[in-house]
CSV table of C-alpha atoms and ligand atoms in Angstrom, one decimal:
chain,number,residue,atom,x,y,z
A,40,MET,CA,-0.4,0.0,-0.2
A,41,LYS,CA,1.4,3.5,-0.6
A,42,GLN,CA,2.5,5.3,2.0
A,43,ASP,CA,1.6,9.3,2.4
A,44,VAL,CA,5.5,10.2,3.3
A,45,SER,CA,4.2,13.8,4.6
A,46,LYS,CA,2.5,11.7,7.5
A,47,ARG,CA,6.1,9.7,8.1
A,48,PHE,CA,8.4,12.5,8.0
A,49,HIS,CA,8.2,15.9,8.5
A,50,VAL,CA,8.8,17.4,4.9
A,51,LEU,CA,9.9,21.2,4.8
A,52,ILE,CA,10.2,22.6,1.2
A,53,PRO,CA,12.6,26.1,2.1
A,54,ASP,CA,11.6,29.4,0.9
A,55,ASP,CA,13.6,32.7,1.0
A,56,ARG,CA,12.6,33.0,4.8
A,57,TRP,CA,14.1,29.6,5.7
A,58,PHE,CA,17.5,30.1,4.2
A,59,GLU,CA,17.3,33.7,5.8
A,60,GLU,CA,16.7,31.8,9.3
A,61,ASN,CA,18.7,28.7,8.6
A,62,ILE,CA,21.7,30.0,6.4
A,63,GLY,CA,22.1,33.5,7.9
A,64,CYS,CA,25.4,34.2,6.6
A,65,GLU,CA,25.2,33.0,2.9
A,66,ASN,CA,22.0,34.7,2.6
A,67,ALA,CA,23.6,38.2,3.7
A,68,CYS,CA,26.3,38.0,1.6
A,69,PRO,CA,25.4,40.1,-2.0
A,70,VAL,CA,26.6,37.0,-4.0
A,71,ASN,CA,25.5,34.2,-1.7
A,72,THR,CA,29.2,32.7,-1.1
A,73,ARG,CA,28.8,29.3,0.7
A,74,ALA,CA,30.3,30.0,3.5
A,75,PRO,CA,29.2,26.7,5.5
A,76,GLN,CA,30.7,24.6,2.6
A,77,TYR,CA,34.0,26.6,2.6
A,78,ILE,CA,34.3,26.2,6.5
A,79,SER,CA,33.9,22.7,6.7
A,80,ALA,CA,36.5,22.1,3.8
A,81,ILE,CA,38.9,24.2,6.0
A,82,ARG,CA,38.0,22.1,8.8
A,83,GLU,CA,39.1,18.7,6.8
A,84,GLU,CA,42.4,21.0,5.8
A,85,ASN,CA,41.1,21.1,2.5
A,86,TYR,CA,42.2,24.6,1.8
A,87,ASN,CA,42.6,24.5,-2.3
A,88,LEU,CA,38.8,23.1,-1.8
A,89,ALA,CA,37.6,26.2,0.1
A,90,PHE,CA,39.4,28.4,-1.9
A,91,GLU,CA,37.8,27.2,-5.3
A,92,ILE,CA,34.4,27.1,-3.5
A,93,ASN,CA,35.2,31.0,-2.6
A,94,ARG,CA,36.7,31.6,-6.3
A,95,GLU,CA,33.3,30.5,-7.8
A,96,ASP,CA,31.3,32.2,-5.8
A,97,ASN,CA,32.8,35.6,-5.0
A,98,LEU,CA,36.2,35.4,-7.5
A,99,PHE,CA,38.4,37.3,-5.3
A,100,PRO,CA,38.9,35.4,-2.4
A,101,ALA,CA,42.8,36.5,-1.7
A,102,ILE,CA,41.0,40.4,-1.9
A,103,LEU,CA,37.9,39.6,0.0
A,104,GLY,CA,39.6,37.3,2.6
A,105,ARG,CA,41.4,40.7,3.8
A,106,ILE,CA,39.1,43.7,3.4
A,107,CYS,CA,35.9,42.6,3.1
A,108,VAL,CA,33.2,44.3,4.9
A,109,HIS,CA,31.5,40.8,5.8
A,110,PRO,CA,28.1,41.2,6.3
A,111,CYS,CA,27.8,37.4,6.8
A,112,GLU,CA,29.4,37.7,10.4
A,113,GLU,CA,26.5,39.9,11.3
A,114,LYS,CA,24.3,36.9,10.8
A,115,CYS,CA,26.1,34.1,11.6
A,116,ARG,CA,24.0,31.7,13.9
A,117,ARG,CA,26.8,31.5,16.5
A,118,GLY,CA,26.9,35.4,17.0
A,119,LEU,CA,23.6,35.7,17.3
A,120,LEU,CA,22.9,32.8,19.6
A,121,ILE,CA,25.6,31.6,21.0
A,122,ASP,CA,29.0,34.2,21.7
A,123,LEU,CA,30.6,35.4,18.7
A,124,PRO,CA,30.3,35.2,15.4
A,125,ILE,CA,32.6,32.9,13.2
A,126,SER,CA,35.5,34.8,11.5
A,127,ILE,CA,34.0,33.9,8.2
A,128,CYS,CA,36.1,36.7,6.3
A,129,SER,CA,39.7,35.4,8.3
A,130,LEU,CA,38.9,32.0,7.0
A,131,LYS,CA,38.4,33.4,3.2
A,132,ARG,CA,42.0,34.7,3.7
A,133,ALA,CA,43.0,31.4,5.1
A,134,SER,CA,41.6,29.1,2.7
A,135,ALA,CA,43.7,31.8,-0.2
A,136,ASP,CA,46.7,31.9,1.7
A,137,HIS,CA,47.0,28.0,2.7
A,138,ARG,CA,45.8,26.5,-0.8
A,139,ILE,CA,48.7,24.7,-2.1
A,140,LEU,CA,47.5,24.9,-5.9
A,141,SER,CA,44.7,26.3,-7.5
A,142,SER,CA,43.4,25.2,-10.9
A,143,PRO,CA,42.8,27.7,-13.8
A,144,HIS,CA,39.0,29.3,-13.9
A,145,LYS,CA,37.3,27.1,-16.2
A,146,ARG,CA,37.0,29.0,-19.9
A,147,ALA,CA,34.1,29.2,-21.8
A,148,LEU,CA,33.1,26.1,-23.9
A,149,ARG,CA,32.0,28.0,-26.8
A,150,LYS,CA,32.9,31.4,-28.2
A,151,ARG,CA,30.2,33.9,-29.0
A,152,ASP,CA,30.2,36.4,-32.0
A,153,LYS,CA,29.2,39.4,-29.9
A,154,LYS,CA,31.7,41.7,-28.2
A,155,ILE,CA,31.3,43.5,-25.1
A,156,ALA,CA,33.2,46.7,-23.9
A,157,ILE,CA,33.7,47.6,-20.2
A,158,ILE,CA,34.4,51.4,-18.8
A,159,GLY,CA,36.4,50.8,-15.7
A,160,ALA,CA,38.8,48.2,-14.4
A,161,GLY,CA,37.8,47.9,-10.6
A,162,PRO,CA,36.1,45.0,-8.9
A,163,SER,CA,32.9,45.9,-10.7
A,164,GLY,CA,34.1,45.9,-14.3
A,165,LEU,CA,36.6,42.9,-13.6
A,166,SER,CA,33.7,40.7,-12.2
A,167,ALA,CA,31.6,41.6,-15.0
A,168,ALA,CA,34.5,40.6,-17.5
A,169,ASN,CA,35.1,37.3,-15.5
A,170,ASP,CA,31.6,36.3,-15.9
A,171,LEU,CA,31.1,37.5,-19.7
A,172,VAL,CA,34.5,36.0,-21.0
A,173,ARG,CA,33.5,32.6,-19.2
A,174,LEU,CA,29.9,33.0,-21.0
A,175,GLY,CA,31.8,33.0,-24.2
A,176,TYR,CA,32.0,36.7,-25.1
A,177,SER,CA,34.9,38.8,-26.0
A,178,VAL,CA,35.7,41.4,-23.7
A,179,THR,CA,37.7,44.3,-23.7
A,180,ILE,CA,38.0,46.8,-20.5
A,181,TYR,CA,39.0,50.6,-21.0
A,182,GLU,CA,40.7,51.7,-17.8
A,183,SER,CA,41.5,55.4,-17.5
A,184,PHE,CA,44.8,54.8,-14.7
A,185,PRO,CA,48.2,52.9,-15.6
A,186,ILE,CA,46.9,50.2,-13.7
A,187,PRO,CA,44.1,48.2,-13.5
A,188,GLY,CA,42.0,47.2,-10.4
A,189,GLY,CA,40.6,50.5,-9.6
A,190,MET,CA,40.4,51.3,-5.6
A,191,LEU,CA,41.7,47.7,-5.0
A,192,ASN,CA,45.1,49.5,-6.1
A,193,VAL,CA,44.7,53.0,-5.8
A,194,GLY,CA,42.5,53.5,-2.9
A,195,ILE,CA,43.0,50.8,-0.2
A,196,PRO,CA,46.4,51.1,0.9
A,197,PRO,CA,48.8,48.0,0.4
A,198,TYR,CA,49.5,47.7,4.4
A,199,ARG,CA,45.6,46.3,4.6
A,200,LEU,CA,45.5,44.6,0.5
A,201,SER,CA,48.5,43.2,-0.5
A,202,ARG,CA,49.6,44.0,-4.3
A,203,GLU,CA,50.4,40.6,-4.9
A,204,ALA,CA,46.8,39.5,-4.2
A,205,VAL,CA,45.4,42.2,-6.5
A,206,SER,CA,48.0,41.3,-9.2
A,207,GLU,CA,47.1,37.9,-9.3
A,208,ALA,CA,43.5,38.3,-9.2
A,209,ILE,CA,43.9,40.3,-12.0
A,210,GLU,CA,46.0,38.3,-13.6
A,211,GLU,CA,43.5,35.2,-13.7
A,212,VAL,CA,41.1,37.0,-15.6
A,213,ARG,CA,43.3,38.3,-18.3
A,214,GLN,CA,44.1,34.6,-18.4
A,215,LEU,CA,40.8,34.1,-19.2
A,216,GLY,CA,41.1,36.0,-22.4
A,217,VAL,CA,39.9,39.4,-21.1
A,218,GLU,CA,41.9,42.2,-22.5
A,219,ILE,CA,42.2,45.6,-20.7
A,220,ILE,CA,43.6,48.5,-22.3
A,221,THR,CA,45.2,50.9,-19.5
A,222,ASP,CA,45.9,54.9,-19.7
A,223,THR,CA,42.8,55.0,-21.8
A,224,PRO,CA,40.0,57.2,-20.5
A,225,VAL,CA,36.9,57.1,-22.2
A,226,GLY,CA,35.7,60.5,-22.6
A,227,LYS,CA,38.7,62.0,-24.3
A,228,GLU,CA,39.7,60.6,-28.0
A,229,LEU,CA,37.5,57.3,-27.3
A,230,ASN,CA,33.9,58.1,-26.4
A,231,LEU,CA,31.1,56.0,-25.2
A,232,GLU,CA,29.4,56.7,-28.7
A,233,ASN,CA,32.7,55.3,-30.1
A,234,LEU,CA,32.3,52.2,-27.9
A,235,ARG,CA,28.1,51.7,-28.4
A,236,LYS,CA,28.7,51.4,-32.4
A,237,LYS,CA,31.8,49.2,-32.1
A,238,TYR,CA,30.2,46.9,-29.3
A,239,ASP,CA,27.4,44.7,-28.9
A,240,ALA,CA,27.0,46.0,-25.1
A,241,VAL,CA,28.8,48.6,-22.7
A,242,TYR,CA,29.0,48.2,-19.1
A,243,ILE,CA,30.0,51.4,-17.1
A,244,ALA,CA,31.9,50.7,-14.0
A,245,ALA,CA,33.9,54.0,-13.4
A,246,GLY,CA,33.5,54.1,-9.5
A,247,ALA,CA,32.9,57.1,-7.6
A,248,HIS,CA,36.4,59.1,-7.8
A,249,LYS,CA,35.3,63.0,-7.6
A,250,ALA,CA,36.0,64.1,-3.9
A,251,GLU,CA,33.1,65.9,-1.9
A,252,LYS,CA,34.4,69.1,-0.5
A,253,LEU,CA,33.5,69.7,3.1
A,254,GLY,CA,32.3,73.5,2.1
A,255,ILE,CA,34.3,75.8,4.6
A,256,PRO,CA,35.9,78.8,3.9
A,257,GLY,CA,39.9,78.0,2.7
A,258,GLU,CA,39.3,74.8,1.2
A,259,ASP,CA,41.2,75.7,-1.4
A,260,LEU,CA,44.7,76.4,0.3
A,261,LYS,CA,47.9,74.7,-0.3
A,262,GLY,CA,48.2,71.8,1.8
A,263,VAL,CA,44.8,70.7,1.9
A,264,ILE,CA,44.6,67.5,0.1
A,265,HIS,CA,41.2,65.6,-0.4
A,266,GLY,CA,41.1,62.1,0.8
A,267,VAL,CA,40.6,60.1,-2.4
A,268,THR,CA,43.1,62.0,-4.3
A,269,PHE,CA,45.5,61.8,-1.5
A,270,MET,CA,44.9,57.8,-1.5
A,271,GLN,CA,45.6,57.8,-5.1
A,272,ARG,CA,48.6,59.9,-5.1
A,273,VAL,CA,50.4,57.7,-2.4
A,274,ASN,CA,49.1,54.3,-4.2
A,275,LEU,CA,50.7,55.9,-7.5
A,276,GLY,CA,54.1,56.2,-5.8
A,277,GLU,CA,53.9,60.0,-5.0
A,278,LYS,CA,55.2,61.4,-1.7
A,279,PRO,CA,53.0,64.5,-0.8
A,280,GLU,CA,54.3,66.8,1.4
A,281,ILE,CA,52.9,65.6,4.7
A,282,GLY,CA,54.5,68.1,7.3
A,283,GLU,CA,54.1,67.4,10.9
A,284,ARG,CA,50.7,67.2,12.0
A,285,VAL,CA,47.9,66.3,10.0
A,286,ALA,CA,43.8,66.7,10.4
A,287,VAL,CA,41.9,64.1,8.7
A,288,VAL,CA,38.0,65.1,8.4
A,289,GLY,CA,35.5,61.8,8.1
A,290,GLY,CA,34.7,58.5,9.9
A,291,GLY,CA,34.6,55.9,6.7
A,292,ASN,CA,37.5,54.0,5.2
A,293,THR,CA,39.2,56.7,3.1
A,294,ALA,CA,39.5,58.7,6.5
A,295,MET,CA,40.9,56.0,8.1
A,296,ASP,CA,43.3,54.9,5.6
A,297,THR,CA,44.5,58.6,5.0
A,298,GLY,CA,45.5,59.1,8.5
A,299,ARG,CA,47.3,55.8,8.8
A,300,SER,CA,49.1,56.4,5.6
A,301,SER,CA,50.3,60.0,6.9
A,302,LEU,CA,51.4,58.3,9.9
A,303,ARG,CA,53.6,55.9,7.5
A,304,LEU,CA,54.5,58.8,5.6
A,305,GLY,CA,56.3,60.4,8.2
A,306,ALA,CA,53.6,62.4,10.1
A,307,LYS,CA,54.5,63.0,13.9
A,308,GLU,CA,50.3,63.6,15.0
A,309,VAL,CA,47.7,62.6,12.9
A,310,PHE,CA,44.1,63.9,14.3
A,311,ILE,CA,40.6,62.6,12.6
A,312,LEU,CA,37.7,65.1,13.3
A,313,TYR,CA,34.4,63.2,13.4
A,314,ARG,CA,30.9,65.0,13.5
A,315,ARG,CA,29.2,62.2,15.3
A,316,THR,CA,29.9,59.6,18.3
A,317,ARG,CA,32.4,56.4,18.2
A,318,GLU,CA,29.4,53.8,17.9
A,319,GLU,CA,27.9,55.7,15.1
A,320,MET,CA,31.1,55.6,13.1
A,321,PRO,CA,30.6,53.6,9.6
A,322,VAL,CA,34.0,51.9,9.8
A,323,ASP,CA,34.7,48.4,10.9
A,324,PRO,CA,35.4,48.4,14.7
A,325,ARG,CA,38.3,46.5,14.2
A,326,GLU,CA,39.8,49.0,11.7
A,327,LEU,CA,39.0,51.7,14.6
A,328,GLU,CA,40.7,49.8,17.1
A,329,GLN,CA,44.0,49.8,14.9
A,330,VAL,CA,43.8,53.2,14.4
A,331,GLU,CA,43.6,53.7,18.1
A,332,GLU,CA,46.6,51.4,18.4
A,333,GLU,CA,48.6,53.4,16.3
A,334,GLY,CA,48.2,56.4,18.2
A,335,ILE,CA,45.8,58.2,16.0
A,336,LYS,CA,43.8,60.7,18.1
A,337,ILE,CA,39.8,60.9,17.3
A,338,HIS,CA,38.0,64.2,18.2
A,339,TYR,CA,34.2,62.9,17.9
A,340,LEU,CA,31.4,65.2,17.8
A,341,THR,CA,33.6,67.7,16.5
A,342,SER,CA,33.2,69.6,12.6
A,343,PRO,CA,35.6,71.6,10.9
A,344,ILE,CA,34.3,75.2,10.5
A,345,GLN,CA,37.3,77.3,8.5
A,346,THR,CA,40.9,76.7,7.5
A,347,LEU,CA,43.6,78.7,9.2
A,348,SER,CA,46.7,80.6,7.3
A,349,MET,CA,49.3,82.7,8.6
A,350,ASP,CA,50.6,83.7,5.2
A,351,GLY,CA,47.1,83.5,3.2
A,352,GLU,CA,48.6,80.8,0.7
A,353,ARG,CA,49.5,77.5,3.0
A,354,VAL,CA,46.7,76.1,5.8
A,355,SER,CA,48.5,76.0,9.2
A,356,GLY,CA,45.2,75.5,11.2
A,357,ILE,CA,41.8,74.5,11.5
A,358,ARG,CA,38.8,75.9,13.5
A,359,CYS,CA,36.5,73.3,14.9
A,360,ILE,CA,33.2,73.2,16.9
A,361,ARG,CA,32.1,70.5,19.2
A,362,ASN,CA,28.8,69.2,18.6
A,363,ARG,CA,26.3,67.3,20.2
A,364,SER,CA,23.8,64.9,19.1
A,365,GLY,CA,20.2,65.7,18.3
A,366,GLU,CA,17.5,63.7,17.1
A,367,PRO,CA,18.0,60.5,15.0
A,368,GLU,CA,18.2,61.0,11.0
A,369,GLU,CA,16.6,58.6,8.5
A,370,ASP,CA,19.6,56.2,8.8
A,371,GLY,CA,19.2,55.7,12.7
A,372,ARG,CA,22.0,58.2,13.1
A,373,ARG,CA,21.6,61.3,15.6
A,374,ARG,CA,22.1,64.2,13.7
A,375,PRO,CA,25.0,66.1,15.3
A,376,ILE,CA,24.3,70.1,16.6
A,377,PRO,CA,26.9,72.6,17.0
A,378,ILE,CA,27.6,73.9,20.5
A,379,ASP,CA,27.5,77.7,20.3
A,380,GLY,CA,30.9,79.1,21.9
A,381,SER,CA,32.7,75.6,21.6
A,382,GLU,CA,34.9,76.9,18.7
A,383,PHE,CA,38.8,75.5,19.2
A,384,ASN,CA,41.6,75.6,16.7
A,385,ILE,CA,44.0,72.8,16.0
A,386,ASP,CA,47.6,73.9,14.3
A,387,ILE,CA,48.2,71.7,11.5
A,388,ASP,CA,50.7,71.2,8.4
A,389,LEU,CA,48.1,68.9,6.3
A,390,LEU,CA,44.2,68.9,6.0
A,391,ILE,CA,42.9,65.8,4.4
A,392,PRO,CA,38.9,66.3,4.0
A,393,ALA,CA,37.7,62.5,3.3
A,394,VAL,CA,34.1,62.6,3.8
A,395,SER,CA,32.8,60.8,0.7
A,396,GLN,CA,33.0,60.4,-3.2
A,397,SER,CA,31.1,60.8,-5.9
A,398,PRO,CA,30.6,59.4,-9.7
A,399,ASP,CA,32.1,61.9,-11.8
A,400,ILE,CA,29.7,61.5,-14.8
A,401,SER,CA,30.9,64.4,-17.2
A,402,PHE,CA,32.2,61.5,-19.6
A,403,LEU,CA,28.8,60.8,-20.5
A,404,PRO,CA,28.3,62.6,-23.7
A,405,GLU,CA,24.6,64.3,-23.5
A,406,GLU,CA,23.6,63.5,-27.1
A,407,ILE,CA,22.8,59.8,-26.3
A,408,GLY,CA,20.1,60.9,-24.2
A,409,LEU,CA,21.1,59.0,-20.9
A,410,GLU,CA,18.5,59.4,-17.9
A,411,ILE,CA,20.6,61.1,-15.0
A,412,SER,CA,18.5,61.9,-11.5
A,413,LYS,CA,18.5,64.4,-9.4
A,414,TRP,CA,21.6,63.3,-7.5
A,415,ASP,CA,23.6,63.5,-10.5
A,416,ARG,CA,24.0,59.8,-10.8
A,417,LEU,CA,23.2,57.3,-13.9
A,418,LYS,CA,19.7,55.8,-13.5
A,419,VAL,CA,19.5,51.8,-14.1
A,420,ASN,CA,17.0,49.0,-13.5
A,421,PRO,CA,17.9,47.8,-9.9
A,422,GLU,CA,17.5,44.5,-11.3
A,423,THR,CA,19.1,44.5,-14.8
A,424,PHE,CA,21.2,47.2,-14.3
A,425,GLU,CA,20.3,48.6,-17.8
A,426,THR,CA,20.2,52.1,-18.5
A,427,ASN,CA,17.3,53.7,-20.8
A,428,VAL,CA,19.6,53.7,-23.8
A,429,PRO,CA,19.2,50.0,-25.1
A,430,GLY,CA,23.1,47.7,-24.7
A,431,ILE,CA,24.3,50.4,-21.7
A,432,PHE,CA,24.3,49.1,-18.5
A,433,ALA,CA,26.1,50.2,-15.5
A,434,GLY,CA,26.8,49.6,-11.8
A,435,GLY,CA,29.5,49.5,-9.1
A,436,ASP,CA,30.0,52.6,-7.2
A,437,PHE,CA,29.1,54.4,-10.3
A,438,VAL,CA,25.3,54.3,-10.0
A,439,THR,CA,25.4,54.3,-6.1
A,440,GLY,CA,28.0,56.4,-4.7
A,441,PRO,CA,30.7,54.7,-2.4
A,442,ARG,CA,30.0,51.3,-1.2
A,443,ASP,CA,32.4,48.2,-0.7
A,444,VAL,CA,34.0,45.6,-2.8
A,445,ILE,CA,31.5,42.5,-2.4
A,446,ARG,CA,28.4,44.7,-3.1
A,447,VAL,CA,30.0,46.0,-6.4
A,448,ILE,CA,31.1,42.5,-7.3
A,449,ALA,CA,27.8,41.4,-6.8
A,450,ASP,CA,26.5,44.3,-9.3
A,451,GLY,CA,29.1,43.2,-11.9
A,452,ARG,CA,27.8,39.7,-11.6
A,453,LYS,CA,24.1,40.4,-12.0
A,454,ALA,CA,25.4,43.0,-14.8
A,455,ALA,CA,26.9,40.3,-16.6
A,456,LEU,CA,23.7,37.8,-16.8
A,457,SER,CA,21.5,40.6,-17.8
A,458,ILE,CA,23.6,41.5,-20.6
A,459,HIS,CA,23.9,37.7,-21.7
A,460,SER,CA,20.3,37.3,-21.3
A,461,CYS,CA,19.8,40.4,-23.6
A,462,LEU,CA,22.5,39.3,-26.2
A,463,GLY,CA,22.1,35.5,-26.0
A,464,GLY,CA,18.2,35.2,-25.6
B,780,FAD,C1,40.4,54.4,0.9
B,780,FAD,C2,39.7,53.5,0.7
B,780,FAD,C3,39.3,52.5,1.1
B,780,FAD,C4,38.7,51.4,1.3
B,780,FAD,N1,38.2,50.2,1.8
B,780,FAD,C5,37.4,49.4,1.5
B,780,FAD,C6,37.4,48.1,2.4
B,780,FAD,O1,38.4,47.8,3.2
B,780,FAD,N2,36.6,47.0,2.0
B,780,FAD,C7,35.8,47.3,1.3
B,780,FAD,O2,34.8,46.5,0.9
B,780,FAD,N3,35.4,48.7,0.2
B,780,FAD,C8,36.8,49.4,0.5
B,780,FAD,N4,36.5,50.4,-0.3
B,780,FAD,C9,35.7,50.7,-1.6
B,780,FAD,C10,35.7,50.1,-2.5
B,780,FAD,O3,37.2,49.9,-2.9
B,780,FAD,C11,34.7,50.3,-3.7
B,780,FAD,O4,33.7,50.5,-3.3
B,780,FAD,C12,34.8,49.4,-4.8
B,780,FAD,O5,36.2,49.8,-5.7
B,780,FAD,C13,34.3,50.1,-6.2
B,780,FAD,O6,34.3,49.7,-7.1
B,780,FAD,P1,34.2,50.0,-8.6
B,780,FAD,O7,34.6,49.0,-9.3
B,780,FAD,O8,32.7,50.2,-8.7
B,780,FAD,O9,34.7,51.5,-8.7
B,780,FAD,P2,36.7,51.4,-8.8
B,780,FAD,O10,37.3,50.4,-7.9
B,780,FAD,O11,36.7,52.7,-8.2
B,780,FAD,O12,36.9,51.6,-10.2
B,780,FAD,C14,36.4,52.3,-11.4
B,780,FAD,C15,37.3,52.5,-12.3
B,780,FAD,O13,36.9,53.0,-13.4
B,780,FAD,C16,38.2,53.9,-13.7
B,780,FAD,N5,37.4,54.9,-14.5
B,780,FAD,C17,36.8,56.2,-14.1
B,780,FAD,N6,36.7,56.7,-14.9
B,780,FAD,C18,36.7,56.2,-16.2
B,780,FAD,C19,37.0,56.5,-17.8
B,780,FAD,N7,36.2,57.7,-17.8
B,780,FAD,N8,37.4,55.6,-18.7
B,780,FAD,C20,38.1,54.6,-18.2
B,780,FAD,N9,38.1,54.2,-16.8
B,780,FAD,C21,37.7,55.2,-15.9
B,780,FAD,C22,38.7,54.1,-13.0
B,780,FAD,O14,40.0,54.6,-12.9
B,780,FAD,C23,38.7,53.0,-11.6
B,780,FAD,O15,40.2,52.3,-12.0
B,780,FAD,C24,37.7,51.6,-0.2
B,780,FAD,C25,37.7,52.6,-0.7
B,780,FAD,C26,38.7,53.7,-0.5
B,780,FAD,C27,38.7,55.1,-1.4
């Protein structure tokens, strides 16, 4: 007699909620890295397998294992239910550092006759290129800097992200057949219109490299270098004049990296000015601890209001005001409210405003008719990453402003699939 199995066993068909509740780490990762599987492989000392699982899911385990913002760890059940989250990110690094050999990425089984151009060789462009070439397309990346990698090479400092790890990842993408043309900014001799005619699809992943200003008097004095520009110059081998006392303004990755890099370049004293409290800083708490360990002094609830100069040419100080925390704003953080009469001055030789970056959309030709939002961002369909102009896609920091590596890798992967479904049917 046929038995009804649902009466004998408790049958459960997993839905999104089930995955969220039971495999929170994997679900929280923008590319759904199979953390439980690679951690099991590490438990069996199979670092090669752990690395392969990671590479298949997130492409750059050696990079992400060092700098990922690891949204997985926030959802780790061990952290939520027992004590602390498992160090999923560091284990990713272990898989990369302890593997003996890794096999080359699987190449495409068949070549397609369609060509794709990518603007920007940062993690989002590289991730889209990696997936598209493996689907059989010919892919060319145009990059304005002399080296590929985007912020992995010109933003994040080498003491946090080894350049060998970046070069190796880029080399793997090249080995798959992706052509990377450096020193070639799109928008000059070569423009988007040319690319549109020559290629079947274009993915714009030009990042967010335009420094946001503080908007205080004297920001154009000598001795004021904006954070993203400072990191680019240092990472490309320049040695900017630092002096002895440096003040950095901001509370994110760029602020911490410019402060710590200034120390390494010889500054005697570094101050970080942050307008809110320590708890509201957007930076990883572990990085904040390292900043403090290195002796950088952080003035919380402090905003700069004016630069000072003794000779009218070069910055010699910064005038600040203390804040108190006001009502919570939309993102839950409390609004800083200046306290009258609390102004004070700090003597400095260099000021590094590092509050934010935005995308530079000036290279997009108006004639193409791309839709731009009121925030000066290129509009895309958030599911398909397609713009209003057929064949032009965009993703990464370029469409949202600064985010993080794992999220822009996810954009690149989704955009690649979307391009494939448009071109391949
Ligand atoms: C100092 C600093 C520290 C950071 N630390 C971390 C961290 O610890 N963890 C983390 O996850 N994220 C971190 N980030 C953020 C992360 O680096 C970015 O979110 C990520 O690199 C964005 O990737 P992307 O590919 O969208 O853009 P990018 O990495 O910016 O790459 C865009 C590329 O496009 C090129 N390009 C621009 N315009 C053109 C053009 N017209 N023609 C041709 N090429 C062009 C640029 O030169 C660049 O190479 C940090 C960022 C900075 C600045």
